[in-house]
Amino acid sequence: MRLVAENVSRAFGPRRIFGPLSFATEPGRVLGVAGPNGSGKTTLVKVLAGLLRPSEGSVRLEGPAGARLSVHEAAGAIGWCAPDLSLYGELTPAENLEFFARVAGRPRARDEVDGRLASVGLDPRRLRSIRTRFLSTGQRQRLKLAYSVLSDPAVLLLDEPGSNLDEAGHRAVAAIVAGQRERGSVVLATNDPAELALADERVTL
Amino acid sequence: MILRAAAAVFVKDLRTEWRTRVAINALLLFAFSVLVLVGYAVGPTRLTLEDRPVVNSVLLWIVLFFSAMTGLSRAFVNEEETGTAAALRLSAPPAAVFLGKLLGNLALLGVVMAVVVPLFLALMSFGIAAPGLFLAVLALGGVGIAAASTFIAAIVAKTAAKGALFAVLATPLLLPPLVAAVTGTQIAATQPDLVAGLDAVRLLFAYDGLMVTASFFLFDAVWRE
């Protein structure tokens, strides 16, 4: 499945944040989005996720047979991890993942959820009774990464995925990007040169 | 799938509420304060027998209405304030979110009613001649308040002046069912005949049907940006 952006731009009032931009993600490929602070990377990712409407242009998903879907019609096809993302502080990490899997119509067994937590370096046994709001910032970032690939999305949108992560956390990001290449595409918005090096092509804002 | 997702939203909200008890404490504290104030200022003995059904019916629904205003707007405000709304938008179908939140508000209002109504009846010596009609009016009135509050909460959640806007939007929308609920309660207090209150029950039933259906279909536009 491809994520296609055509002449997309976004403005808040009279201030244009980015665009117009046109690009498409291809299965197995990583598209890097680079640009200085305030250039609109986070806004672009939100527009691609369908969380913000573009001021102009359109974003759509295209299936293998040319089927076109708006991003709203393709629930679960897009994974998202960003600094703005928050998970439920009063639920434990496993409860958070179980909840989001259930509402997306893809319930996960506890063992599978534990496996997802372990894949981002979180110890499911140690965190079984700890609410998310008591996790460290780095642990919460790892949980967000686990959430982003929970529905095995066709397109994974990562906005500053390595923020607040230690060395092992950065390796987990690289592993997630590598895993996503096998099932779809990645849009990676970051200022970190090491993360940008994972990209096959770049859009600079 | 929608019903399963709605149940998941409902269970998540219940679990979160159980662990924080923010909304239920606010609702019950408000309801209890007003109840004590009404009992102290008006009480059962300061009203003539003739006035009791009218005044008590109005007072009961005023307590329930303002309690709802206090707590039910939290349904979506919490999601926006804590930043979890984006993840919910991305993962859950809008219809499931609305139904789950509506169920949560119904449960919250149900708990408040279960505490406030018996206390009010005892405190004000408010006798009910037709308990069946009274329960029907309470249930249908509660559904109307919860449905309208849930939908309005979604509208105001992203705005700056949430509380003020919630009251401004909710008041005109909730006046028709409140008038019917007050009338129905008054009839239930004075006439043992169920049929006498059928008009109020019909009006509440129609309002609930209209409000739930309209909210269900309009919610998608409100929930997305």
Tab-separated table of C-alpha atoms in Angstrom:
chain	number	residue	atom	x	y	z
A	1	MET	CA	0.000	0.000	0.000
A	2	ARG	CA	1.324	3.481	-0.917
A	3	LEU	CA	0.693	6.748	0.867
A	4	VAL	CA	0.309	9.423	-1.768
A	5	ALA	CA	0.456	13.165	-1.039
A	6	GLU	CA	-0.526	15.492	-3.866
A	7	ASN	CA	0.193	19.222	-3.670
A	8	VAL	CA	-0.291	19.094	0.089
A	9	SER	CA	0.138	22.241	2.112
A	10	ARG	CA	-0.981	23.366	5.523
A	11	ALA	CA	-1.492	26.850	6.900
A	12	PHE	CA	-2.620	28.072	10.289
A	13	GLY	CA	-4.475	31.294	9.577
A	14	PRO	CA	-2.405	33.399	7.175
A	15	ARG	CA	0.820	31.525	8.075
A	16	ARG	CA	1.792	28.744	5.709
A	17	ILE	CA	3.581	25.976	7.594
A	18	PHE	CA	4.739	23.850	4.649
A	19	GLY	CA	4.052	22.952	1.053
A	20	PRO	CA	2.808	22.476	-1.463
A	21	LEU	CA	4.484	19.045	-1.503
A	22	SER	CA	3.933	15.957	-3.613
A	23	PHE	CA	5.433	12.559	-2.885
A	24	ALA	CA	4.540	8.906	-2.419
A	25	THR	CA	5.835	6.200	-0.131
A	26	GLU	CA	6.694	2.840	-1.657
A	27	PRO	CA	6.524	-0.540	0.107
A	28	GLY	CA	9.899	-1.507	1.533
A	29	ARG	CA	11.194	2.061	1.379
A	30	VAL	CA	11.870	4.705	4.022
A	31	LEU	CA	11.096	8.338	3.227
A	32	GLY	CA	13.010	10.789	5.398
A	33	VAL	CA	11.563	14.205	6.201
A	34	ALA	CA	14.236	16.687	7.190
A	35	GLY	CA	14.194	20.344	8.112
A	36	PRO	CA	15.075	22.706	10.923
A	37	ASN	CA	12.891	23.224	14.002
A	38	GLY	CA	9.648	24.957	13.059
A	39	SER	CA	9.817	23.906	9.409
A	40	GLY	CA	6.595	21.889	9.706
A	41	LYS	CA	7.790	18.274	10.006
A	42	THR	CA	5.384	17.435	12.841
A	43	THR	CA	2.498	19.197	11.079
A	44	LEU	CA	3.247	17.295	7.856
A	45	VAL	CA	3.238	13.972	9.720
A	46	LYS	CA	-0.094	14.849	11.356
A	47	VAL	CA	-1.564	15.691	7.956
A	48	LEU	CA	-0.306	12.356	6.580
A	49	ALA	CA	-1.866	10.555	9.562
A	50	GLY	CA	-5.218	12.253	8.962
A	51	LEU	CA	-5.088	14.059	12.286
A	52	LEU	CA	-5.031	17.444	10.524
A	53	ARG	CA	-6.722	18.322	7.254
A	54	PRO	CA	-4.442	19.733	4.594
A	55	SER	CA	-5.222	23.343	3.656
A	56	GLU	CA	-4.705	22.366	0.016
A	57	GLY	CA	-4.089	19.145	-1.819
A	58	SER	CA	-4.911	15.603	-0.735
A	59	VAL	CA	-3.478	12.578	1.054
A	60	ARG	CA	-4.678	9.091	0.165
A	61	LEU	CA	-3.733	5.453	0.414
A	62	GLU	CA	-3.462	3.404	-2.748
A	63	GLY	CA	-3.834	-0.354	-2.651
A	64	PRO	CA	-1.997	-2.794	-4.910
A	65	ALA	CA	-4.906	-2.960	-7.354
A	66	GLY	CA	-5.085	0.815	-7.532
A	67	ALA	CA	-7.865	1.025	-4.930
A	68	ARG	CA	-7.944	4.479	-3.349
A	69	LEU	CA	-8.806	5.148	0.262
A	70	SER	CA	-8.788	8.322	2.315
A	71	VAL	CA	-6.630	8.006	5.411
A	72	HIS	CA	-9.834	8.069	7.520
A	73	GLU	CA	-11.202	5.016	5.726
A	74	ALA	CA	-8.106	2.949	6.395
A	75	ALA	CA	-8.214	2.520	10.148
A	76	GLY	CA	-5.195	0.547	11.326
A	77	ALA	CA	-3.332	0.991	8.044
A	78	ILE	CA	-1.341	3.889	9.448
A	79	GLY	CA	0.908	3.693	12.518
A	80	TRP	CA	2.004	6.906	14.230
A	81	CYS	CA	4.587	7.793	16.836
A	82	ALA	CA	5.226	11.457	17.662
A	83	PRO	CA	6.100	13.730	20.568
A	84	ASP	CA	2.416	14.837	20.645
A	85	LEU	CA	1.217	11.255	21.107
A	86	SER	CA	0.110	10.363	24.636
A	87	LEU	CA	-1.125	7.044	25.902
A	88	TYR	CA	-3.375	6.561	28.922
A	89	GLY	CA	-1.450	7.398	32.089
A	90	GLU	CA	-3.831	5.491	34.355
A	91	LEU	CA	-3.479	2.250	32.404
A	92	THR	CA	-0.455	-0.025	32.539
A	93	PRO	CA	1.653	-0.342	29.347
A	94	ALA	CA	0.087	-3.740	28.568
A	95	GLU	CA	-3.447	-2.405	29.187
A	96	ASN	CA	-2.729	0.482	26.810
A	97	LEU	CA	-1.646	-1.834	24.005
A	98	GLU	CA	-4.539	-4.237	24.653
A	99	PHE	CA	-7.005	-1.335	24.551
A	100	PHE	CA	-5.732	0.157	21.297
A	101	ALA	CA	-5.579	-3.271	19.656
A	102	ARG	CA	-9.158	-3.986	20.723
A	103	VAL	CA	-10.641	-0.678	19.485
A	104	ALA	CA	-8.830	-1.145	16.173
A	105	GLY	CA	-10.599	-4.501	15.809
A	106	ARG	CA	-7.407	-6.541	16.150
A	107	PRO	CA	-7.419	-7.873	19.725
A	108	ARG	CA	-4.091	-9.183	20.976
A	109	ALA	CA	-3.559	-11.870	23.573
A	110	ARG	CA	-1.582	-10.899	26.671
A	111	ASP	CA	1.403	-13.006	25.527
A	112	GLU	CA	1.519	-11.165	22.233
A	113	VAL	CA	1.266	-7.800	23.980
A	114	ASP	CA	4.110	-8.816	26.282
A	115	GLY	CA	6.140	-9.730	23.205
A	116	ARG	CA	5.472	-6.307	21.689
A	117	LEU	CA	6.644	-4.626	24.905
A	118	ALA	CA	9.761	-6.770	25.024
A	119	SER	CA	10.542	-5.908	21.389
A	120	VAL	CA	11.043	-2.248	22.350
A	121	GLY	CA	13.083	-3.117	25.426
A	122	LEU	CA	10.352	-2.896	28.068
A	123	ASP	CA	10.175	-5.697	30.617
A	124	PRO	CA	6.510	-6.791	30.663
A	125	ARG	CA	6.813	-8.565	34.032
A	126	ARG	CA	8.360	-5.592	35.795
A	127	LEU	CA	5.804	-3.206	34.302
A	128	ARG	CA	2.757	-5.424	34.831
A	129	SER	CA	1.306	-3.346	37.659
A	130	ILE	CA	2.958	-0.001	36.926
A	131	ARG	CA	0.756	2.669	35.413
A	132	THR	CA	2.092	4.442	32.344
A	133	ARG	CA	2.249	7.829	34.066
A	134	PHE	CA	4.903	6.432	36.421
A	135	LEU	CA	7.212	5.364	33.573
A	136	SER	CA	10.288	7.412	32.700
A	137	THR	CA	10.182	9.606	29.587
A	138	GLY	CA	12.363	7.114	27.729
A	139	GLN	CA	10.154	4.177	28.727
A	140	ARG	CA	7.087	6.083	27.567
A	141	GLN	CA	8.787	6.741	24.224
A	142	ARG	CA	9.463	3.007	23.869
A	143	LEU	CA	5.805	2.303	24.652
A	144	LYS	CA	4.767	4.789	21.957
A	145	LEU	CA	6.972	2.921	19.490
A	146	ALA	CA	5.295	-0.355	20.439
A	147	TYR	CA	1.884	1.320	19.966
A	148	SER	CA	2.844	2.646	16.519
A	149	VAL	CA	3.356	-0.834	15.050
A	150	LEU	CA	0.605	-2.540	17.055
A	151	SER	CA	-1.776	-2.891	14.103
A	152	ASP	CA	1.026	-4.013	11.740
A	153	PRO	CA	0.418	-0.873	9.671
A	154	ALA	CA	1.047	-0.560	5.953
A	155	VAL	CA	2.513	2.907	6.495
A	156	LEU	CA	4.439	3.850	9.621
A	157	LEU	CA	4.806	7.543	10.457
A	158	LEU	CA	7.651	8.243	12.865
A	159	ASP	CA	8.187	11.784	14.124
A	160	GLU	CA	11.410	12.184	16.139
A	161	PRO	CA	11.244	8.503	17.168
A	162	GLY	CA	14.577	8.601	18.969
A	163	SER	CA	13.799	11.482	21.308
A	164	ASN	CA	14.627	10.702	24.957
A	165	LEU	CA	15.990	7.275	24.044
A	166	ASP	CA	19.295	5.762	25.104
A	167	GLU	CA	21.584	3.787	22.794
A	168	ALA	CA	19.515	0.603	23.128
A	169	GLY	CA	16.408	2.658	22.379
A	170	HIS	CA	17.951	3.932	19.142
A	171	ARG	CA	18.700	0.347	18.185
A	172	ALA	CA	15.044	-0.498	18.848
A	173	VAL	CA	14.017	2.326	16.476
A	174	ALA	CA	16.331	0.946	13.790
A	175	ALA	CA	14.853	-2.535	14.339
A	176	ILE	CA	11.308	-1.201	14.024
A	177	VAL	CA	12.189	0.594	10.790
A	178	ALA	CA	13.830	-2.577	9.447
A	179	GLY	CA	10.781	-4.675	10.430
A	180	GLN	CA	8.416	-2.174	8.821
A	181	ARG	CA	10.333	-2.347	5.516
A	182	GLU	CA	9.151	-5.961	5.252
A	183	ARG	CA	5.470	-5.165	5.537
A	184	GLY	CA	5.171	-1.604	4.216
A	185	SER	CA	6.718	1.816	4.150
A	186	VAL	CA	8.041	4.349	6.655
A	187	VAL	CA	7.942	8.130	6.814
A	188	LEU	CA	10.665	9.244	9.200
A	189	ALA	CA	10.696	12.907	10.279
A	190	THR	CA	13.757	13.767	12.305
A	191	ASN	CA	16.676	16.098	12.870
A	192	ASP	CA	18.947	13.263	13.936
A	193	PRO	CA	21.487	12.514	11.159
A	194	ALA	CA	21.850	8.905	12.349
A	195	GLU	CA	18.103	8.349	11.976
A	196	LEU	CA	18.018	10.162	8.638
A	197	ALA	CA	20.669	7.747	7.429
A	198	LEU	CA	17.987	5.013	7.608
A	199	ALA	CA	16.023	6.793	4.857
A	200	ASP	CA	16.211	5.799	1.203
A	201	GLU	CA	15.035	9.185	-0.042
A	202	ARG	CA	14.388	12.562	1.540
A	203	VAL	CA	11.954	15.436	1.514
A	204	THR	CA	13.461	18.614	2.940
A	205	LEU	CA	11.172	21.299	4.357
B	1	MET	CA	-16.818	-4.642	15.526
B	2	ILE	CA	-18.256	-1.203	16.456
B	3	LEU	CA	-19.970	-2.654	19.530
B	4	ARG	CA	-16.797	-4.456	20.668
B	5	ALA	CA	-14.735	-1.296	20.213
B	6	ALA	CA	-17.410	0.730	22.034
B	7	ALA	CA	-17.305	-1.761	24.899
B	8	ALA	CA	-13.508	-1.399	25.015
B	9	VAL	CA	-13.796	2.406	25.238
B	10	PHE	CA	-16.436	2.049	27.963
B	11	VAL	CA	-14.343	-0.417	29.986
B	12	LYS	CA	-11.240	1.763	29.582
B	13	ASP	CA	-13.148	4.824	30.848
B	14	LEU	CA	-14.583	2.850	33.772
B	15	ARG	CA	-11.133	1.515	34.684
B	16	THR	CA	-9.585	4.987	34.478
B	17	GLU	CA	-12.422	6.491	36.513
B	18	TRP	CA	-12.145	3.737	39.108
B	19	ARG	CA	-8.435	4.486	39.506
B	20	THR	CA	-8.774	8.289	39.684
B	21	ARG	CA	-12.390	8.847	40.789
B	22	VAL	CA	-12.216	12.418	39.472
B	23	ALA	CA	-15.582	12.685	37.739
B	24	ILE	CA	-17.613	10.645	40.220
B	25	ASN	CA	-16.207	12.578	43.187
B	26	ALA	CA	-16.939	15.922	41.508
B	27	LEU	CA	-20.456	14.828	40.599
B	28	LEU	CA	-21.327	13.360	43.986
B	29	LEU	CA	-19.782	16.211	45.948
B	30	PHE	CA	-21.718	18.760	43.930
B	31	ALA	CA	-24.952	16.781	44.151
B	32	PHE	CA	-24.559	16.222	47.876
B	33	SER	CA	-23.820	19.925	48.555
B	34	VAL	CA	-26.870	21.065	46.600
B	35	LEU	CA	-28.980	18.397	48.262
B	36	VAL	CA	-27.988	19.556	51.741
B	37	LEU	CA	-28.553	23.179	50.754
B	38	VAL	CA	-32.011	22.437	49.339
B	39	GLY	CA	-32.919	20.323	52.353
B	40	TYR	CA	-31.788	23.055	54.725
B	41	ALA	CA	-33.347	26.002	52.856
B	42	VAL	CA	-36.593	24.428	51.677
B	43	GLY	CA	-36.993	21.169	53.591
B	44	PRO	CA	-40.165	19.091	53.686
B	45	THR	CA	-42.073	21.261	56.126
B	46	ARG	CA	-41.774	24.661	54.451
B	47	LEU	CA	-43.834	23.644	51.469
B	48	THR	CA	-47.604	23.276	51.441
B	49	LEU	CA	-48.885	19.848	50.430
B	50	GLU	CA	-50.170	21.410	47.219
B	51	ASP	CA	-46.810	22.901	46.270
B	52	ARG	CA	-44.690	19.863	47.136
B	53	PRO	CA	-44.979	17.854	43.896
B	54	VAL	CA	-44.254	20.879	41.691
B	55	VAL	CA	-41.373	22.358	43.703
B	56	ASN	CA	-39.785	19.008	44.555
B	57	SER	CA	-39.914	17.830	40.930
B	58	VAL	CA	-38.190	20.995	39.764
B	59	LEU	CA	-35.592	20.830	42.549
B	60	LEU	CA	-34.795	17.174	41.854
B	61	TRP	CA	-34.112	17.795	38.171
B	62	ILE	CA	-32.149	20.967	38.928
B	63	VAL	CA	-29.841	18.892	41.137
B	64	LEU	CA	-29.486	16.212	38.435
B	65	PHE	CA	-29.037	18.747	35.616
B	66	PHE	CA	-26.297	20.740	37.321
B	67	SER	CA	-24.560	17.587	38.524
B	68	ALA	CA	-24.484	16.453	34.911
B	69	MET	CA	-23.053	19.806	33.841
B	70	THR	CA	-20.281	19.332	36.406
B	71	GLY	CA	-19.075	15.879	35.470
B	72	LEU	CA	-20.318	14.694	32.097
B	73	SER	CA	-18.324	17.217	30.046
B	74	ARG	CA	-15.159	15.393	31.159
B	75	ALA	CA	-15.853	12.589	28.661
B	76	PHE	CA	-13.830	14.238	25.892
B	77	VAL	CA	-12.103	17.072	27.745
B	78	ASN	CA	-9.818	14.545	29.467
B	79	GLU	CA	-8.853	12.950	26.160
B	80	GLU	CA	-7.939	16.337	24.653
B	81	GLU	CA	-6.163	17.663	27.738
B	82	THR	CA	-4.006	14.590	28.222
B	83	GLY	CA	-3.287	14.273	24.488
B	84	THR	CA	-4.779	10.791	24.146
B	85	ALA	CA	-7.486	11.936	21.707
B	86	ALA	CA	-5.118	11.709	18.724
B	87	ALA	CA	-4.290	8.058	19.398
B	88	LEU	CA	-7.990	7.314	19.886
B	89	ARG	CA	-8.866	9.097	16.610
B	90	LEU	CA	-6.283	7.055	14.751
B	91	SER	CA	-7.249	3.690	16.254
B	92	ALA	CA	-10.982	3.628	16.925
B	93	PRO	CA	-14.000	4.110	14.644
B	94	PRO	CA	-15.783	7.381	15.591
B	95	ALA	CA	-19.096	5.583	16.161
B	96	ALA	CA	-17.422	3.301	18.711
B	97	VAL	CA	-15.899	6.270	20.517
B	98	PHE	CA	-19.290	8.003	20.746
B	99	LEU	CA	-21.106	4.887	21.954
B	100	GLY	CA	-18.374	4.080	24.477
B	101	LYS	CA	-18.380	7.608	25.872
B	102	LEU	CA	-22.192	7.654	25.960
B	103	LEU	CA	-22.204	4.398	27.929
B	104	GLY	CA	-19.631	5.883	30.319
B	105	ASN	CA	-21.716	8.991	30.893
B	106	LEU	CA	-24.846	6.866	31.361
B	107	ALA	CA	-23.058	4.804	34.005
B	108	LEU	CA	-21.817	7.933	35.754
B	109	LEU	CA	-25.250	9.549	35.739
B	110	GLY	CA	-26.782	6.245	36.843
B	111	VAL	CA	-24.537	6.173	39.915
B	112	VAL	CA	-25.392	9.798	40.716
B	113	MET	CA	-29.114	9.095	40.331
B	114	ALA	CA	-28.857	5.969	42.498
B	115	VAL	CA	-27.347	8.077	45.294
B	116	VAL	CA	-29.142	11.401	44.853
B	117	VAL	CA	-32.721	10.320	44.143
B	118	PRO	CA	-33.319	8.183	47.279
B	119	LEU	CA	-31.618	10.831	49.423
B	120	PHE	CA	-33.723	13.570	47.874
B	121	LEU	CA	-36.953	11.618	48.359
B	122	ALA	CA	-36.079	10.978	52.010
B	123	LEU	CA	-34.777	14.462	52.767
B	124	MET	CA	-37.772	16.228	51.213
B	125	SER	CA	-40.374	13.636	52.289
B	126	PHE	CA	-41.263	13.477	48.614
B	127	GLY	CA	-43.816	10.702	48.094
B	128	ILE	CA	-44.208	9.005	44.724
B	129	ALA	CA	-47.662	7.708	43.802
B	130	ALA	CA	-46.583	5.941	40.575
B	131	PRO	CA	-43.096	4.430	41.092
B	132	GLY	CA	-43.085	2.767	37.651
B	133	LEU	CA	-43.730	6.050	35.890
B	134	PHE	CA	-41.159	7.777	38.096
B	135	LEU	CA	-38.476	5.204	37.210
B	136	ALA	CA	-39.324	5.463	33.508
B	137	VAL	CA	-39.037	9.264	33.628
B	138	LEU	CA	-35.727	9.020	35.499
B	139	ALA	CA	-34.301	6.492	33.034
B	140	LEU	CA	-35.437	8.328	29.895
B	141	GLY	CA	-34.467	11.731	31.315
B	142	GLY	CA	-31.047	10.321	32.201
B	143	VAL	CA	-30.515	8.971	28.681
B	144	GLY	CA	-31.464	12.361	27.198
B	145	ILE	CA	-29.103	14.261	29.501
B	146	ALA	CA	-26.251	11.800	28.902
B	147	ALA	CA	-26.678	11.765	25.099
B	148	ALA	CA	-26.813	15.556	24.760
B	149	SER	CA	-23.942	16.030	27.246
B	150	THR	CA	-21.750	13.494	25.446
B	151	PHE	CA	-22.242	15.138	22.071
B	152	ILE	CA	-21.721	18.672	23.397
B	153	ALA	CA	-18.647	17.537	25.333
B	154	ALA	CA	-17.112	16.398	22.033
B	155	ILE	CA	-17.838	19.807	20.479
B	156	VAL	CA	-16.355	21.867	23.317
B	157	ALA	CA	-13.372	19.608	24.108
B	158	LYS	CA	-11.017	21.429	21.738
B	159	THR	CA	-12.113	24.956	22.670
B	160	ALA	CA	-10.488	27.267	25.202
B	161	ALA	CA	-13.588	28.142	27.271
B	162	LYS	CA	-14.830	24.570	27.711
B	163	GLY	CA	-16.972	25.019	30.839
B	164	ALA	CA	-18.752	28.170	29.711
B	165	LEU	CA	-19.367	26.888	26.198
B	166	PHE	CA	-20.639	23.550	27.513
B	167	ALA	CA	-23.268	25.306	29.648
B	168	VAL	CA	-24.245	27.675	26.810
B	169	LEU	CA	-24.755	24.809	24.353
B	170	ALA	CA	-26.269	22.339	26.797
B	171	THR	CA	-28.914	24.578	28.336
B	172	PRO	CA	-31.112	25.104	25.237
B	173	LEU	CA	-30.577	21.529	24.090
B	174	LEU	CA	-31.572	20.069	27.442
B	175	LEU	CA	-34.541	22.313	28.199
B	176	PRO	CA	-37.146	20.214	26.304
B	177	PRO	CA	-36.330	16.913	28.062
B	178	LEU	CA	-35.998	18.672	31.403
B	179	VAL	CA	-39.462	20.226	31.070
B	180	ALA	CA	-40.877	16.813	30.149
B	181	ALA	CA	-38.997	15.122	32.999
B	182	VAL	CA	-40.240	17.669	35.539
B	183	THR	CA	-43.819	17.267	34.285
B	184	GLY	CA	-43.528	13.479	34.354
B	185	THR	CA	-42.089	13.490	37.881
B	186	GLN	CA	-44.859	15.798	39.045
B	187	ILE	CA	-47.514	13.459	37.601
B	188	ALA	CA	-45.758	10.414	39.119
B	189	ALA	CA	-45.880	12.135	42.501
B	190	THR	CA	-49.573	12.934	42.383
B	191	GLN	CA	-51.340	10.327	40.236
B	192	PRO	CA	-51.030	6.561	40.690
B	193	ASP	CA	-52.297	6.032	37.147
B	194	LEU	CA	-49.424	5.280	34.742
B	195	VAL	CA	-51.402	6.493	31.735
B	196	ALA	CA	-51.523	10.042	33.066
B	197	GLY	CA	-47.797	10.450	32.491
B	198	LEU	CA	-47.661	8.820	29.051
B	199	ASP	CA	-47.301	12.133	27.196
B	200	ALA	CA	-44.181	13.022	29.166
B	201	VAL	CA	-42.749	9.518	28.646
B	202	ARG	CA	-43.468	9.675	24.897
B	203	LEU	CA	-41.811	13.075	24.618
B	204	LEU	CA	-38.731	11.873	26.513
B	205	PHE	CA	-38.567	8.714	24.417
B	206	ALA	CA	-38.774	10.708	21.183
B	207	TYR	CA	-36.143	13.160	22.391
B	208	ASP	CA	-33.780	10.349	23.374
B	209	GLY	CA	-34.212	8.608	20.037
B	210	LEU	CA	-33.642	11.828	18.138
B	211	MET	CA	-30.653	12.928	20.223
B	212	VAL	CA	-28.867	9.558	20.187
B	213	THR	CA	-29.426	9.085	16.438
B	214	ALA	CA	-28.451	12.645	15.470
B	215	SER	CA	-25.380	12.590	17.729
B	216	PHE	CA	-24.334	9.193	16.391
B	217	PHE	CA	-24.386	10.399	12.795
B	218	LEU	CA	-23.000	13.904	13.414
B	219	PHE	CA	-20.230	12.735	15.711
B	220	ASP	CA	-17.839	11.824	12.913
B	221	ALA	CA	-17.749	15.452	11.711
B	222	VAL	CA	-17.239	16.744	15.250
B	223	TRP	CA	-14.604	14.188	16.229
B	224	ARG	CA	-12.384	14.772	13.196
B	225	GLU	CA	-10.743	18.166	12.910
